[in-house]
């Protein structure tokens, strides 16, 4: 399952060589070219890969675990190697 609005982020993460990195919500919004939905800023569950959380599923499918920090408005991505 993938959402076309996240294709730029998908391409970005495919090129990523680091095994862990931080992305701020603002950086993610710059990459995808639009704001994240309000739930991304309010609910940690948004970042859990489920049928309704297409962004988290896409990140997970690329081999990353997601550690969200809503206070700092960023996520840590850890490559599953």
Short mmCIF file of N, CA and C in Angstrom, two decimals:
data_model
loop_
_atom_site.label_atom_id
_atom_site.label_comp_id
_atom_site.label_asym_id
_atom_site.label_seq_id
_atom_site.Cartn_x
_atom_site.Cartn_y
_atom_site.Cartn_z
N UNK A 1 0.86 -1.18 0.00
CA UNK A 1 0.00 0.00 0.00
C UNK A 1 0.90 1.23 0.00
N UNK A 2 0.63 2.12 -0.92
CA UNK A 2 1.42 3.35 -0.96
C UNK A 2 0.54 4.50 -1.41
N UNK A 3 0.85 5.65 -0.95
CA UNK A 3 0.10 6.85 -1.28
C UNK A 3 1.00 7.72 -2.14
N UNK A 4 0.51 8.14 -3.33
CA UNK A 4 1.32 8.91 -4.25
C UNK A 4 1.92 10.17 -3.67
N UNK A 5 1.24 10.77 -2.68
CA UNK A 5 1.76 12.01 -2.13
C UNK A 5 3.07 11.79 -1.36
N UNK A 6 3.39 10.56 -1.03
CA UNK A 6 4.62 10.27 -0.29
C UNK A 6 5.74 9.75 -1.19
N UNK A 7 5.55 9.77 -2.52
CA UNK A 7 6.56 9.23 -3.43
C UNK A 7 7.91 9.92 -3.30
N UNK A 8 7.92 11.24 -3.11
CA UNK A 8 9.21 11.94 -2.97
C UNK A 8 9.95 11.48 -1.72
N UNK A 9 9.22 11.25 -0.64
CA UNK A 9 9.85 10.75 0.59
C UNK A 9 10.34 9.31 0.38
N UNK A 10 9.57 8.54 -0.32
CA UNK A 10 9.97 7.16 -0.62
C UNK A 10 11.30 7.16 -1.39
N UNK A 11 11.39 8.00 -2.42
CA UNK A 11 12.63 8.11 -3.19
C UNK A 11 13.79 8.58 -2.31
N UNK A 12 13.52 9.56 -1.47
CA UNK A 12 14.53 10.09 -0.54
C UNK A 12 15.07 8.98 0.36
N UNK A 13 14.17 8.20 0.94
CA UNK A 13 14.59 7.14 1.87
C UNK A 13 15.27 5.99 1.15
N UNK A 14 14.89 5.72 -0.07
CA UNK A 14 15.56 4.66 -0.85
C UNK A 14 17.02 5.01 -1.09
N UNK A 15 17.31 6.29 -1.25
CA UNK A 15 18.69 6.73 -1.48
C UNK A 15 19.50 6.85 -0.19
N UNK A 16 18.84 6.81 0.94
CA UNK A 16 19.50 7.03 2.24
C UNK A 16 20.45 5.88 2.54
N UNK A 17 21.67 6.23 2.91
CA UNK A 17 22.67 5.21 3.23
C UNK A 17 22.91 5.06 4.73
N UNK A 18 22.47 6.03 5.51
CA UNK A 18 22.67 5.94 6.96
C UNK A 18 21.75 4.89 7.56
N UNK A 19 22.19 4.27 8.65
CA UNK A 19 21.36 3.27 9.31
C UNK A 19 20.41 3.88 10.32
N UNK A 20 20.65 5.14 10.69
CA UNK A 20 19.67 5.86 11.51
C UNK A 20 19.76 7.34 11.18
N UNK A 21 18.63 8.00 11.23
CA UNK A 21 18.57 9.42 10.93
C UNK A 21 17.35 10.03 11.58
N UNK A 22 17.40 11.33 11.75
CA UNK A 22 16.27 12.10 12.25
C UNK A 22 15.71 12.93 11.11
N UNK A 23 14.40 12.99 11.04
CA UNK A 23 13.73 13.90 10.12
C UNK A 23 12.70 14.69 10.91
N UNK A 24 12.77 15.99 10.80
CA UNK A 24 11.75 16.81 11.46
C UNK A 24 10.48 16.74 10.63
N UNK A 25 9.37 17.04 11.27
CA UNK A 25 8.10 17.08 10.53
C UNK A 25 8.20 18.11 9.41
N UNK A 26 8.88 19.22 9.67
CA UNK A 26 9.05 20.25 8.66
C UNK A 26 9.85 19.73 7.46
N UNK A 27 10.91 18.95 7.72
CA UNK A 27 11.68 18.37 6.63
C UNK A 27 10.83 17.40 5.81
N UNK A 28 10.03 16.60 6.50
CA UNK A 28 9.14 15.66 5.79
C UNK A 28 8.16 16.44 4.92
N UNK A 29 7.59 17.51 5.47
CA UNK A 29 6.65 18.33 4.72
C UNK A 29 7.33 18.98 3.51
N UNK A 30 8.57 19.40 3.65
CA UNK A 30 9.31 19.96 2.53
C UNK A 30 9.53 18.90 1.44
N UNK A 31 9.85 17.69 1.86
CA UNK A 31 10.11 16.60 0.90
C UNK A 31 8.83 16.22 0.16
N UNK A 32 7.71 16.11 0.89
CA UNK A 32 6.47 15.68 0.22
C UNK A 32 5.73 16.84 -0.43
N UNK A 33 6.12 18.07 -0.11
CA UNK A 33 5.53 19.23 -0.76
C UNK A 33 4.18 19.65 -0.23
N UNK A 34 3.84 19.22 0.98
CA UNK A 34 2.58 19.60 1.60
C UNK A 34 2.63 19.30 3.10
N UNK A 35 1.73 19.90 3.86
CA UNK A 35 1.74 19.65 5.30
C UNK A 35 1.33 18.21 5.63
N UNK A 36 1.89 17.71 6.70
CA UNK A 36 1.40 16.45 7.26
C UNK A 36 0.02 16.69 7.84
N UNK A 37 -0.77 15.66 7.94
CA UNK A 37 -2.09 15.83 8.53
C UNK A 37 -1.95 16.14 10.02
N UNK A 38 -2.93 16.80 10.60
CA UNK A 38 -2.85 17.16 12.03
C UNK A 38 -2.59 15.96 12.95
N UNK A 39 -3.07 14.79 12.57
CA UNK A 39 -2.85 13.59 13.40
C UNK A 39 -1.38 13.26 13.56
N UNK A 40 -0.57 13.55 12.56
CA UNK A 40 0.87 13.27 12.63
C UNK A 40 1.53 14.06 13.75
N UNK A 41 0.98 15.23 14.03
CA UNK A 41 1.53 16.11 15.07
C UNK A 41 0.97 15.80 16.45
N UNK A 42 -0.19 15.15 16.51
CA UNK A 42 -0.89 14.96 17.78
C UNK A 42 -0.84 13.55 18.35
N UNK A 43 -0.77 12.55 17.48
CA UNK A 43 -0.94 11.17 17.94
C UNK A 43 0.24 10.30 17.54
N UNK A 44 0.84 9.67 18.53
CA UNK A 44 1.96 8.77 18.27
C UNK A 44 1.51 7.59 17.42
N UNK A 45 0.24 7.20 17.52
CA UNK A 45 -0.28 6.08 16.75
C UNK A 45 -0.21 6.32 15.25
N UNK A 46 -0.21 7.58 14.83
CA UNK A 46 -0.11 7.90 13.41
C UNK A 46 1.14 7.28 12.80
N UNK A 47 2.16 7.14 13.58
CA UNK A 47 3.45 6.65 13.09
C UNK A 47 3.59 5.14 13.18
N UNK A 48 2.52 4.44 13.58
CA UNK A 48 2.51 2.98 13.62
C UNK A 48 1.97 2.46 12.29
N UNK A 49 2.66 1.52 11.66
CA UNK A 49 2.20 1.01 10.36
C UNK A 49 0.93 0.16 10.51
N UNK A 50 -0.18 0.70 10.03
CA UNK A 50 -1.46 -0.02 9.98
C UNK A 50 -2.11 0.29 8.65
N UNK A 51 -3.23 -0.36 8.37
CA UNK A 51 -3.92 -0.15 7.09
C UNK A 51 -4.24 1.31 6.81
N UNK A 52 -4.52 2.08 7.83
CA UNK A 52 -4.93 3.47 7.63
C UNK A 52 -3.77 4.46 7.74
N UNK A 53 -2.58 4.00 8.07
CA UNK A 53 -1.42 4.88 8.23
C UNK A 53 -0.43 4.63 7.10
N UNK A 54 -0.77 5.13 5.91
CA UNK A 54 0.01 4.80 4.71
C UNK A 54 1.44 5.32 4.76
N UNK A 55 1.67 6.45 5.39
CA UNK A 55 3.04 6.97 5.50
C UNK A 55 3.90 6.03 6.33
N UNK A 56 3.40 5.61 7.47
CA UNK A 56 4.15 4.70 8.34
C UNK A 56 4.39 3.36 7.65
N UNK A 57 3.40 2.87 6.91
CA UNK A 57 3.55 1.60 6.20
C UNK A 57 4.66 1.72 5.15
N UNK A 58 4.66 2.82 4.42
CA UNK A 58 5.67 3.03 3.39
C UNK A 58 7.07 3.06 4.00
N UNK A 59 7.23 3.78 5.10
CA UNK A 59 8.53 3.86 5.77
C UNK A 59 8.95 2.48 6.28
N UNK A 60 8.02 1.77 6.88
CA UNK A 60 8.28 0.43 7.40
C UNK A 60 8.67 -0.53 6.26
N UNK A 61 7.94 -0.45 5.14
CA UNK A 61 8.23 -1.31 3.99
C UNK A 61 9.61 -1.07 3.41
N UNK A 62 10.16 0.12 3.62
CA UNK A 62 11.51 0.43 3.16
C UNK A 62 12.58 -0.06 4.14
N UNK A 63 12.14 -0.69 5.22
CA UNK A 63 13.08 -1.30 6.17
C UNK A 63 13.44 -0.46 7.37
N UNK A 64 12.67 0.60 7.62
CA UNK A 64 12.94 1.48 8.76
C UNK A 64 11.94 1.26 9.88
N UNK A 65 12.43 1.28 11.09
CA UNK A 65 11.58 1.39 12.27
C UNK A 65 11.44 2.87 12.58
N UNK A 66 10.28 3.26 13.11
CA UNK A 66 10.00 4.67 13.35
C UNK A 66 9.89 4.91 14.85
N UNK A 67 10.65 5.88 15.33
CA UNK A 67 10.58 6.30 16.73
C UNK A 67 10.17 7.77 16.73
N UNK A 68 8.86 8.04 16.89
CA UNK A 68 8.39 9.43 16.83
C UNK A 68 8.61 10.18 18.14
N UNK A 69 8.87 11.47 18.03
CA UNK A 69 8.99 12.37 19.17
C UNK A 69 8.08 13.57 18.89
N UNK A 70 6.86 13.50 19.39
CA UNK A 70 5.88 14.54 19.11
C UNK A 70 6.26 15.87 19.75
N UNK A 71 6.94 15.84 20.87
CA UNK A 71 7.36 17.07 21.53
C UNK A 71 8.34 17.85 20.66
N UNK A 72 9.32 17.13 20.10
CA UNK A 72 10.33 17.76 19.25
C UNK A 72 9.90 17.86 17.79
N UNK A 73 8.75 17.28 17.46
CA UNK A 73 8.23 17.31 16.09
C UNK A 73 9.22 16.71 15.10
N UNK A 74 9.68 15.48 15.43
CA UNK A 74 10.58 14.78 14.53
C UNK A 74 10.44 13.28 14.76
N UNK A 75 10.96 12.54 13.80
CA UNK A 75 11.00 11.09 13.95
C UNK A 75 12.45 10.63 13.79
N UNK A 76 12.74 9.56 14.48
CA UNK A 76 14.03 8.89 14.28
C UNK A 76 13.72 7.64 13.47
N UNK A 77 14.48 7.43 12.42
CA UNK A 77 14.33 6.26 11.59
C UNK A 77 15.54 5.37 11.78
N UNK A 78 15.30 4.10 12.02
CA UNK A 78 16.37 3.14 12.27
C UNK A 78 16.24 2.03 11.22
N UNK A 79 17.27 1.88 10.41
CA UNK A 79 17.26 0.88 9.34
C UNK A 79 17.40 -0.51 9.93
N UNK A 80 16.49 -1.37 9.56
CA UNK A 80 16.52 -2.76 9.99
C UNK A 80 17.49 -3.50 9.08
N UNK A 81 18.70 -3.80 9.60
CA UNK A 81 19.72 -4.46 8.75
C UNK A 81 19.96 -5.88 9.16
#
